[in-house]
GROMACS .gro file of C-alpha atoms in nm:
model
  366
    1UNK     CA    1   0.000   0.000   0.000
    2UNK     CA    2   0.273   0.206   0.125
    3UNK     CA    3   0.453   0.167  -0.223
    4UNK     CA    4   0.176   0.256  -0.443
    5UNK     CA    5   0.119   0.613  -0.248
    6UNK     CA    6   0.462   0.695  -0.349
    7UNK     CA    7   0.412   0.588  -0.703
    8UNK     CA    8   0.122   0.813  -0.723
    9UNK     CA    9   0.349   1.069  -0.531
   10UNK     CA   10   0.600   1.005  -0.753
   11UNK     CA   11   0.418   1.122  -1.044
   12UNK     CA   12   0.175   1.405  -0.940
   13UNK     CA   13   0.521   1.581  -0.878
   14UNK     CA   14   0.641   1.479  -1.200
   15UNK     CA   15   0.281   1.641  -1.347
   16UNK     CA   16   0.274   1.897  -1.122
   17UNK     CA   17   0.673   2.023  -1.219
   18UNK     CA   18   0.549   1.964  -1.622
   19UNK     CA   19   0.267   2.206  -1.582
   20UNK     CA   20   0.460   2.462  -1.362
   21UNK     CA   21   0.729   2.461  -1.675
   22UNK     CA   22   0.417   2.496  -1.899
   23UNK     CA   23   0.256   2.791  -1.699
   24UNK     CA   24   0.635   2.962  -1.686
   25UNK     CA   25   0.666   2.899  -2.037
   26UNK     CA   26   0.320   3.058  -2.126
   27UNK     CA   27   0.414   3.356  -1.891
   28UNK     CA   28   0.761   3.418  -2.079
   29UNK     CA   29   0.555   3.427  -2.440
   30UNK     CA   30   0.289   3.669  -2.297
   31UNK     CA   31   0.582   3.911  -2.181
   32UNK     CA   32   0.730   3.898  -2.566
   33UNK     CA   33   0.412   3.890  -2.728
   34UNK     CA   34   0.362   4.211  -2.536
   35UNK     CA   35   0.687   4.378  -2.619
   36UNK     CA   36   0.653   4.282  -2.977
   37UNK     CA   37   0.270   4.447  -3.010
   38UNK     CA   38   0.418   4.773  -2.851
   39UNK     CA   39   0.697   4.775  -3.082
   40UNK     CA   40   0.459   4.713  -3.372
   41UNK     CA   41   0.261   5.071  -3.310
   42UNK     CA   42   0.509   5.216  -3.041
   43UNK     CA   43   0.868   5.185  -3.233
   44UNK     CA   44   0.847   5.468  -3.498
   45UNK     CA   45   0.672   5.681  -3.221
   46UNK     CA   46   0.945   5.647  -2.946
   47UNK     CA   47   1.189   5.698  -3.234
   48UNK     CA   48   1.052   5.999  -3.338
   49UNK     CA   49   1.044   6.153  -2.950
   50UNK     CA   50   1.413   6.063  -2.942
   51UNK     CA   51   1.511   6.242  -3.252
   52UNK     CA   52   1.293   6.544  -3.074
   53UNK     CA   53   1.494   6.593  -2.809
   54UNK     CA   54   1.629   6.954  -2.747
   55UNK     CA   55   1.745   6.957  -2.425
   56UNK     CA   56   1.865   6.701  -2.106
   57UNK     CA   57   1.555   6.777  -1.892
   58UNK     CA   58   1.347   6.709  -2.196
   59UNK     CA   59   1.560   6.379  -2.260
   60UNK     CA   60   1.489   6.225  -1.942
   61UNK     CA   61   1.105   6.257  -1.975
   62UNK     CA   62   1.202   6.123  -2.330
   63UNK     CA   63   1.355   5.863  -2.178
   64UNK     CA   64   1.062   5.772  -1.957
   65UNK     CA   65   0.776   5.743  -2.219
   66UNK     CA   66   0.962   5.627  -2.497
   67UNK     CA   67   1.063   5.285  -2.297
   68UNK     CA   68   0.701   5.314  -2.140
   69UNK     CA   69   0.565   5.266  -2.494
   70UNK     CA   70   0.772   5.026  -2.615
   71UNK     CA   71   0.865   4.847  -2.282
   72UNK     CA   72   1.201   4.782  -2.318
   73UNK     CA   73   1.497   5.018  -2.169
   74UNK     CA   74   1.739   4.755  -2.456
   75UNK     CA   75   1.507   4.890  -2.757
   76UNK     CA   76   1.514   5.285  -2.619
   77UNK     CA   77   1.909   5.259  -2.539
   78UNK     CA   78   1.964   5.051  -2.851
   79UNK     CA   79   1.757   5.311  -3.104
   80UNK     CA   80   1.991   5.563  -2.898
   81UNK     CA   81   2.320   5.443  -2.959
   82UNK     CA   82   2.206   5.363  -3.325
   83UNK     CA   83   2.074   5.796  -3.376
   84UNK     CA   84   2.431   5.863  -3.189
   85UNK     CA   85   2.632   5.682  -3.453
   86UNK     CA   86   2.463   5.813  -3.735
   87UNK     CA   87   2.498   6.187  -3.579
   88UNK     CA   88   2.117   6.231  -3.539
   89UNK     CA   89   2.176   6.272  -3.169
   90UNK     CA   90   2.431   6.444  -2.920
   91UNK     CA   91   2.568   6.250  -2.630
   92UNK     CA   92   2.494   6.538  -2.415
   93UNK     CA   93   2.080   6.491  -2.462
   94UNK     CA   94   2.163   6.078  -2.541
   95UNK     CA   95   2.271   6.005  -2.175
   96UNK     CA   96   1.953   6.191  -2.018
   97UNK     CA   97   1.763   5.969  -2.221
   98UNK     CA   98   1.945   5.660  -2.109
   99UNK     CA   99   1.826   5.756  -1.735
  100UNK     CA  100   1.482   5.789  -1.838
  101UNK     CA  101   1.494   5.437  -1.983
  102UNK     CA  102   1.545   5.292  -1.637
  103UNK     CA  103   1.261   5.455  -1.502
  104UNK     CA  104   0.999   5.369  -1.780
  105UNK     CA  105   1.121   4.974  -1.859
  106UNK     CA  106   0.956   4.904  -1.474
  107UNK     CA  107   0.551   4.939  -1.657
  108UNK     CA  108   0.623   4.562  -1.703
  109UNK     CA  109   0.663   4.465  -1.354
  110UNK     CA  110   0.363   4.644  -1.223
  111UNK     CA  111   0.140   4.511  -1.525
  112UNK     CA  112   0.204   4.162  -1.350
  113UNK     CA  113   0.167   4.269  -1.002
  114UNK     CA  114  -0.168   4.391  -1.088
  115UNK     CA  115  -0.283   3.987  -1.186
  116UNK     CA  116  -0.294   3.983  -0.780
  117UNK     CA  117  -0.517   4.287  -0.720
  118UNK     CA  118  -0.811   4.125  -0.563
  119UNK     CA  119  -0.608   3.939  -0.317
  120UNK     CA  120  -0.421   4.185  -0.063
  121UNK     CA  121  -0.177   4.005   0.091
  122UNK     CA  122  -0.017   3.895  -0.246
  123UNK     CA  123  -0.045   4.220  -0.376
  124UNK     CA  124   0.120   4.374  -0.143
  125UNK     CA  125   0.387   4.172  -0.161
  126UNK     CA  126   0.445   4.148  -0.574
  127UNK     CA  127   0.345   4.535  -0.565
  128UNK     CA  128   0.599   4.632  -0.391
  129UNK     CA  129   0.896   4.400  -0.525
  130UNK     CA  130   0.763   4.568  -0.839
  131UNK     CA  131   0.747   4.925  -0.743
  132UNK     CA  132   1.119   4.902  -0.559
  133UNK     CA  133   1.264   4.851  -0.907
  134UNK     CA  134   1.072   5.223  -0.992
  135UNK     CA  135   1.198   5.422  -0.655
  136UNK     CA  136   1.567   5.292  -0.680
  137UNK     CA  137   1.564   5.449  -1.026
  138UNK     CA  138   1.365   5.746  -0.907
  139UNK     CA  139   1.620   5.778  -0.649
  140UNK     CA  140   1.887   5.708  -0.839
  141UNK     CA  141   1.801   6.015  -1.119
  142UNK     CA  142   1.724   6.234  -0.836
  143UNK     CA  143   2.115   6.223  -0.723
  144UNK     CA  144   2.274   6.154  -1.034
  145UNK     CA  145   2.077   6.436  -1.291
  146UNK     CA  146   2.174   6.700  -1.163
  147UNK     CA  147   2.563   6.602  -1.133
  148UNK     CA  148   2.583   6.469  -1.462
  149UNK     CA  149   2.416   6.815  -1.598
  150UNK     CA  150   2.695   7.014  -1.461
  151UNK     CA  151   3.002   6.810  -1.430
  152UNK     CA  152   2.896   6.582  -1.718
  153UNK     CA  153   3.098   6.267  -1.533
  154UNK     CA  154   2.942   6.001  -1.651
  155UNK     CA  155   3.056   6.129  -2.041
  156UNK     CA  156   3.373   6.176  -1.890
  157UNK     CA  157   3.423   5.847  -1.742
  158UNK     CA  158   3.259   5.675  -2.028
  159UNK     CA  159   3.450   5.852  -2.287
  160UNK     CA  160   3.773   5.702  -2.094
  161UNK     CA  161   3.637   5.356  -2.122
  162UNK     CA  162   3.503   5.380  -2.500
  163UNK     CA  163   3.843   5.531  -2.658
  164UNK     CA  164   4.000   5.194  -2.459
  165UNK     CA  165   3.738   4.958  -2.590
  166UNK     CA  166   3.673   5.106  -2.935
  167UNK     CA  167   3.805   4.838  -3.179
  168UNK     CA  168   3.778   4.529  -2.972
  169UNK     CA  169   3.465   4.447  -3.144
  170UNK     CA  170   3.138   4.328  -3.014
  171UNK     CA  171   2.957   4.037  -2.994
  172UNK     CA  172   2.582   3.928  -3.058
  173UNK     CA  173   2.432   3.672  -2.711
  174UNK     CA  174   2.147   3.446  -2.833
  175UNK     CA  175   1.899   3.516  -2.551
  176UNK     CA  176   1.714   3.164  -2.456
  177UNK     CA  177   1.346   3.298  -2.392
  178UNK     CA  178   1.351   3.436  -2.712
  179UNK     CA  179   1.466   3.152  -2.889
  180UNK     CA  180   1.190   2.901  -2.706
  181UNK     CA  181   0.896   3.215  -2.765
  182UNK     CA  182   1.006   3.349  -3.095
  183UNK     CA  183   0.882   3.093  -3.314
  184UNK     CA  184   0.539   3.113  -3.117
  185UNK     CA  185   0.549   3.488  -3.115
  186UNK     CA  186   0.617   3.481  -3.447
  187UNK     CA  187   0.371   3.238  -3.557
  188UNK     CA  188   0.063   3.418  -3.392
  189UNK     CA  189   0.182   3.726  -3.566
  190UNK     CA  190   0.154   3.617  -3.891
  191UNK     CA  191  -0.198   3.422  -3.774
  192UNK     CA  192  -0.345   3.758  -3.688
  193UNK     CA  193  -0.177   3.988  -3.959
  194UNK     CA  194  -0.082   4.356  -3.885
  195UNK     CA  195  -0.290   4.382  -3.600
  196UNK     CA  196  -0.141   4.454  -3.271
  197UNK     CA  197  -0.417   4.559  -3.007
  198UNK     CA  198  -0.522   4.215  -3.079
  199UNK     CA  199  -0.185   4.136  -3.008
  200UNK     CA  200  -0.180   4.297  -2.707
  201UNK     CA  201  -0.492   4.180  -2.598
  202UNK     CA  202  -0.410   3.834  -2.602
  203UNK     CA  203  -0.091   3.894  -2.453
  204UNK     CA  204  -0.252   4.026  -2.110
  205UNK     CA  205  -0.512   3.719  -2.163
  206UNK     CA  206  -0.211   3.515  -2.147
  207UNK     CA  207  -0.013   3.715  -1.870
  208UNK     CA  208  -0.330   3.662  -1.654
  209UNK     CA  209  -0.410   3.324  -1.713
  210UNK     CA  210  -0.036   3.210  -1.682
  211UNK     CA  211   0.014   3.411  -1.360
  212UNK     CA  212  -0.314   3.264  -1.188
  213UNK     CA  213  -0.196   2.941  -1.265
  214UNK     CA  214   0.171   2.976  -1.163
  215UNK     CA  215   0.114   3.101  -0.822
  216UNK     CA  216  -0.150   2.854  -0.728
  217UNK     CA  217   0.142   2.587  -0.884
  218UNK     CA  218   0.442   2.742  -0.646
  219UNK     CA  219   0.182   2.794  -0.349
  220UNK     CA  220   0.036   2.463  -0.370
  221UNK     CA  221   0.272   2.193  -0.480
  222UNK     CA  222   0.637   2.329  -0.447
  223UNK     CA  223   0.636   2.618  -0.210
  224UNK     CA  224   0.837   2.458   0.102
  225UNK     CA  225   1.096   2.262  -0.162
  226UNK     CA  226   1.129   2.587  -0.359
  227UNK     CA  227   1.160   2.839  -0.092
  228UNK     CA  228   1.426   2.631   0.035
  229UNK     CA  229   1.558   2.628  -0.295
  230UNK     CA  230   1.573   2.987  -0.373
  231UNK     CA  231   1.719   3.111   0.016
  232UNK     CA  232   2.017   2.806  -0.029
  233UNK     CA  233   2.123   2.896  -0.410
  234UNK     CA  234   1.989   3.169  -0.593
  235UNK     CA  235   1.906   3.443  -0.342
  236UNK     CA  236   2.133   3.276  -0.045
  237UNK     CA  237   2.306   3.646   0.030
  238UNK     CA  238   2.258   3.956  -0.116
  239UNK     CA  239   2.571   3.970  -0.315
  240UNK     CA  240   2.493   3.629  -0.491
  241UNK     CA  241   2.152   3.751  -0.595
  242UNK     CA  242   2.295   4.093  -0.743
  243UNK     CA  243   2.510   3.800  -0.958
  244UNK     CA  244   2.222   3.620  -1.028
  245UNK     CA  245   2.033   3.990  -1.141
  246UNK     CA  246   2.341   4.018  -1.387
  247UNK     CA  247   2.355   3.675  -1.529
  248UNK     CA  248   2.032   3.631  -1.613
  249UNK     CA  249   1.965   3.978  -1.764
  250UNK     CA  250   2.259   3.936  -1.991
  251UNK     CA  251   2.141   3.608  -2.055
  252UNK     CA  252   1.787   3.695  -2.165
  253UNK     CA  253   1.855   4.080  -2.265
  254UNK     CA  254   1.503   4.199  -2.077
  255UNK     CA  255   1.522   4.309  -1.757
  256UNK     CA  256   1.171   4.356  -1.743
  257UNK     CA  257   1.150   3.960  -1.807
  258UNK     CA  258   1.365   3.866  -1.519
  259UNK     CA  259   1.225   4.119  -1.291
  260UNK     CA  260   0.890   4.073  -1.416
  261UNK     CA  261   0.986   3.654  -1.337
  262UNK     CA  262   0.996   3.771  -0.913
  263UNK     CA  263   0.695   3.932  -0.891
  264UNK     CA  264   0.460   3.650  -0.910
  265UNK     CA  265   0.750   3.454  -0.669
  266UNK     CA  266   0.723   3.706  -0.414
  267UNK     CA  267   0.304   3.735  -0.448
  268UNK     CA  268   0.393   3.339  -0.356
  269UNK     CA  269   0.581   3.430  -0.014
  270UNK     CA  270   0.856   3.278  -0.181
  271UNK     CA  271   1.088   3.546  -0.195
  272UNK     CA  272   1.123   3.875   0.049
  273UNK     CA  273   1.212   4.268  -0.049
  274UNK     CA  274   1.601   4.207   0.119
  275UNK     CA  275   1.627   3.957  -0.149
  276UNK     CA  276   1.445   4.138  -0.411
  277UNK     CA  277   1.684   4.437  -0.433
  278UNK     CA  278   2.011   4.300  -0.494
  279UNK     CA  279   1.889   4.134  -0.756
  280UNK     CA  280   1.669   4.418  -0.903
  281UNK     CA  281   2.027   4.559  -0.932
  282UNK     CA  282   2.238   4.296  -1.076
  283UNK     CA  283   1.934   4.337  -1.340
  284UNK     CA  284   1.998   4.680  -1.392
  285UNK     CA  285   2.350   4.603  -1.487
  286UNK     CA  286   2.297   4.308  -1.695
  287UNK     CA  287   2.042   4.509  -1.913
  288UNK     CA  288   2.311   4.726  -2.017
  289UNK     CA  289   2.469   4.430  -2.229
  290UNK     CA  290   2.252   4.455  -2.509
  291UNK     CA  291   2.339   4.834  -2.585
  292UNK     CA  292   2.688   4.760  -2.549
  293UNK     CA  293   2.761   4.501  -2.727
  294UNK     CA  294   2.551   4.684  -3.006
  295UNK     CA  295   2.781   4.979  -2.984
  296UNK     CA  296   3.094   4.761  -3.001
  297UNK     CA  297   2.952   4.628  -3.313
  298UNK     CA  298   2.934   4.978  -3.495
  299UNK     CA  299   3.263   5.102  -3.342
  300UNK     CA  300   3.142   5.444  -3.308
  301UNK     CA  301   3.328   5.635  -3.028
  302UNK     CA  302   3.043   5.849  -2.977
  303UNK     CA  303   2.791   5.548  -2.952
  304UNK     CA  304   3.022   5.406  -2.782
  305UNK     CA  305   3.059   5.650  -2.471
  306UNK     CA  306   2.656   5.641  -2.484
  307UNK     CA  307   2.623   5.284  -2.422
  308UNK     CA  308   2.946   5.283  -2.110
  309UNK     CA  309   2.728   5.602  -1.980
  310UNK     CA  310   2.447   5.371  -1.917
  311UNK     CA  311   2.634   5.111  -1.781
  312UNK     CA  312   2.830   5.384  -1.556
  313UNK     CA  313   2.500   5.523  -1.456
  314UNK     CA  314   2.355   5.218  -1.333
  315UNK     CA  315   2.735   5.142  -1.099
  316UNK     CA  316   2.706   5.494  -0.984
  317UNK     CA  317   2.344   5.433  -0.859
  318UNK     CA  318   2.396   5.121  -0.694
  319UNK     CA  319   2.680   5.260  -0.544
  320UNK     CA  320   2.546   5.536  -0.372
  321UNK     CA  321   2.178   5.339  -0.261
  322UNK     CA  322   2.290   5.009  -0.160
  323UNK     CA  323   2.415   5.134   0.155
  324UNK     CA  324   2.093   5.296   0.190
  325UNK     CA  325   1.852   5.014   0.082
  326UNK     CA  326   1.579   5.068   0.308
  327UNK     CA  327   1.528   5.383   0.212
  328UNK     CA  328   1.379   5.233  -0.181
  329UNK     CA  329   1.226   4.917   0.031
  330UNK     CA  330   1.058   5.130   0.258
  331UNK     CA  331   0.894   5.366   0.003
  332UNK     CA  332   0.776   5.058  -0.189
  333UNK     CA  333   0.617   4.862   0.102
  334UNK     CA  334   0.461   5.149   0.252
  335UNK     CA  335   0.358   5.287  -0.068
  336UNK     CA  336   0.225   4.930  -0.175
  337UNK     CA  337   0.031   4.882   0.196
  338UNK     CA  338  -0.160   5.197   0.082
  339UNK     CA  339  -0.207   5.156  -0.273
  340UNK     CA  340  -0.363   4.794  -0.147
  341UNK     CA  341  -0.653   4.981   0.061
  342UNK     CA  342  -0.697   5.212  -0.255
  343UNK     CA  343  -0.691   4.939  -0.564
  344UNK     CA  344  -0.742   5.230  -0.822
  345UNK     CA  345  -0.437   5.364  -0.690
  346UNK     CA  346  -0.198   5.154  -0.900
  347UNK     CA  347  -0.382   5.251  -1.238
  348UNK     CA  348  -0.331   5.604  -1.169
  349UNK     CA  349   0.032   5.565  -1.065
  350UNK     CA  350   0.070   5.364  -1.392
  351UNK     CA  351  -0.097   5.634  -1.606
  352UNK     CA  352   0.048   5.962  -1.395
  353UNK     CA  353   0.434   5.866  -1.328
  354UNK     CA  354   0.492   5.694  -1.706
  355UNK     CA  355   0.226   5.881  -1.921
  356UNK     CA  356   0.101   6.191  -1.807
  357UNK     CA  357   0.354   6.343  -1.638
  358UNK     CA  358   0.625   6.262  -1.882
  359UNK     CA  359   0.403   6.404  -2.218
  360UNK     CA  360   0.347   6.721  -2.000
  361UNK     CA  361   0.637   6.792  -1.928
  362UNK     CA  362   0.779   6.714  -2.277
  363UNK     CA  363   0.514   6.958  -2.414
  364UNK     CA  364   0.536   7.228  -2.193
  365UNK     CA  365   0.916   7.239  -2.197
  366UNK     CA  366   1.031   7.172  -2.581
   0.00000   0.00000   0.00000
């Protein structure tokens, strides 16, 4: 009797571990079909606002909305360094730009945090390991703006490191979600034809759907094994999970995929806000890859010093708030305990911080 329990054992955790991979797997599509319907109707626009830019101040709230639209701070920073090398844009407005970035990729990670809305305590939690991402940028701009507008040392550094890295060349990563949702992507694009609200559509379908599923999968069936899991390996000290941050966002070239991937892991209980940060960071670094490497290829000095400024920028940042970590963790949780009593609160955040503000701004001040 005993024997035939743990054959049934045995393989209701070999089903449940095949359906987790499929929920993960249908979670990773609905994050690229996403980014590939914005980029279908958001591309040329965020293009065109980057060519537009006449001043820093201007190119931060670029920055912002341009990456909100298109939801990726690789796309914005790559178009960048592409306008750079072709002379279409000045480092001096590029690297203002590059900040905004930061702040706008985060639209992602909120989007999934919201799946949890009409349960509290899980939206609490994946609302603010969402929202930390935002305030550590915030933060992070807040410092650095106004010393790069007057001393310019993020040019100055990165101009150091691009004249010593100019010819070594550059190198193209194959990132692995792509290459396992690409074909899918790819396939429902050409299903649907030019179309990509309905793109779009379906991709929050999925998001939802995939989400639902995935937490009641790491809640019900692996949460003790998996929490034990995560706190030995991946997220055993802070310094191993800022490695982990950079890996895997060099890896995938999204960091709104791998920071997206936490959200619905810390909804879970799985994972807590000290752990959440150092990685948030590693992924901050890691997303600067992409641009890099993309620079390295054209062998533009100019382009060049634009990508390293990004890279320099994100350093700088973690430099100066790591010590201080609980002042980004604080403003999320207590931010996110509010925003939980006051559900519309999120939506208006969403619409205000990346939207509103930013095409105010831009209009009022061009």
């Amino acid at each position: 009797m005993k024997s035939v329990r743990n054959f049934f054992h045995l393989y209701n955790s070999l089903f449940n571990v095949i359906f987790l991979i499929l929920f993960l797997y249908l979670f990773l599509l609905s994050l690229e079909l996403m980014g590939t319907s914005l980029k279908m109707f958001g591309k040329g626009l965020a293009e065109g606002l980057i060519k537009s830019t006449t001043n820093p101040f201007v190119g931060l709230f670029i920055g912002i909305l341009a990456t909100s639209i298109i939801q990726s701070s690789s796309s914005t920073t790559t178009i960048v360094v592409g306008l750079v090398a072709g002379g279409a844009l000045n480092i001096g407005n590029a690297i203002p730009i590059i900040m905004g970035a930061n702040i706008g990729t985060s639209v992602t990670n909120i989007l999934v945090s919201l799946t949890q809305i009409n349960r509290s305590l899980e939206f609490q939690r994946s609302f603010s390991a969402a929202i930390v991402h935002d305030f550590f940028n915030l933060l992070a701009v807040l410092v650095l703006f106004p010393l790069q507008y007057f001393t310019n040392f993020l040019g100055r550094i990165a101009t150091f490191l691009g004249q010593e890295l100019q010819h070594i060349g550059g190198l193209k990563f194959l990132s692995p979600v792509k290459a396992l949702t690409k074909p899918t992507v790819m396939l429902l694009k050409n299903i649907i034809g030019e179309y990509p609200w309905v793109l779009l559509v379906l991709s929050l379908i999925l998001l939802m759907l995939s989400l639902v599923l995935m937490v009641k999968s790491l809640k019900h069936l692996v949460v003790e094994k998996a929490e034990a899991w995560f706190d030995r390996y991946l997220f055993k000290n802070a310094r191993w999970a800022f490695l982990v941050g950079i890996i895997l966002t060099s890896m995938v070239q999204s960091s709104s995929i791998t920071t997206s991937l936490v959200v619905p892991m810390a909804g879970a209980g799985l994972l807590t806000m000290a752990q959440l940060f150092p990685y948030t960071l590693g992924t901050n670094i890691g997303t600067t890859i992409t641009a890099i490497l993309a620079a390295l290829v054209t062998g533009n000095l100019s382009a060049i010093i634009v990508a390293f400024s990004h890279l320099m920028f994100n350093i700088s940042g973690i430099v100066i708030w790591w010590p201080f970590k609980r002042v980004p963790i604080t403003l999320a949780q207590r931010f996110a305990t509010f925003s939980t009593k006051r559900k519309f609160i999120p939506i208006l955040y969403i619409i205000f911080v990346f939207f509103i503000l930013p095409i105010t701004l831009i209009y009022f001040l061009k």
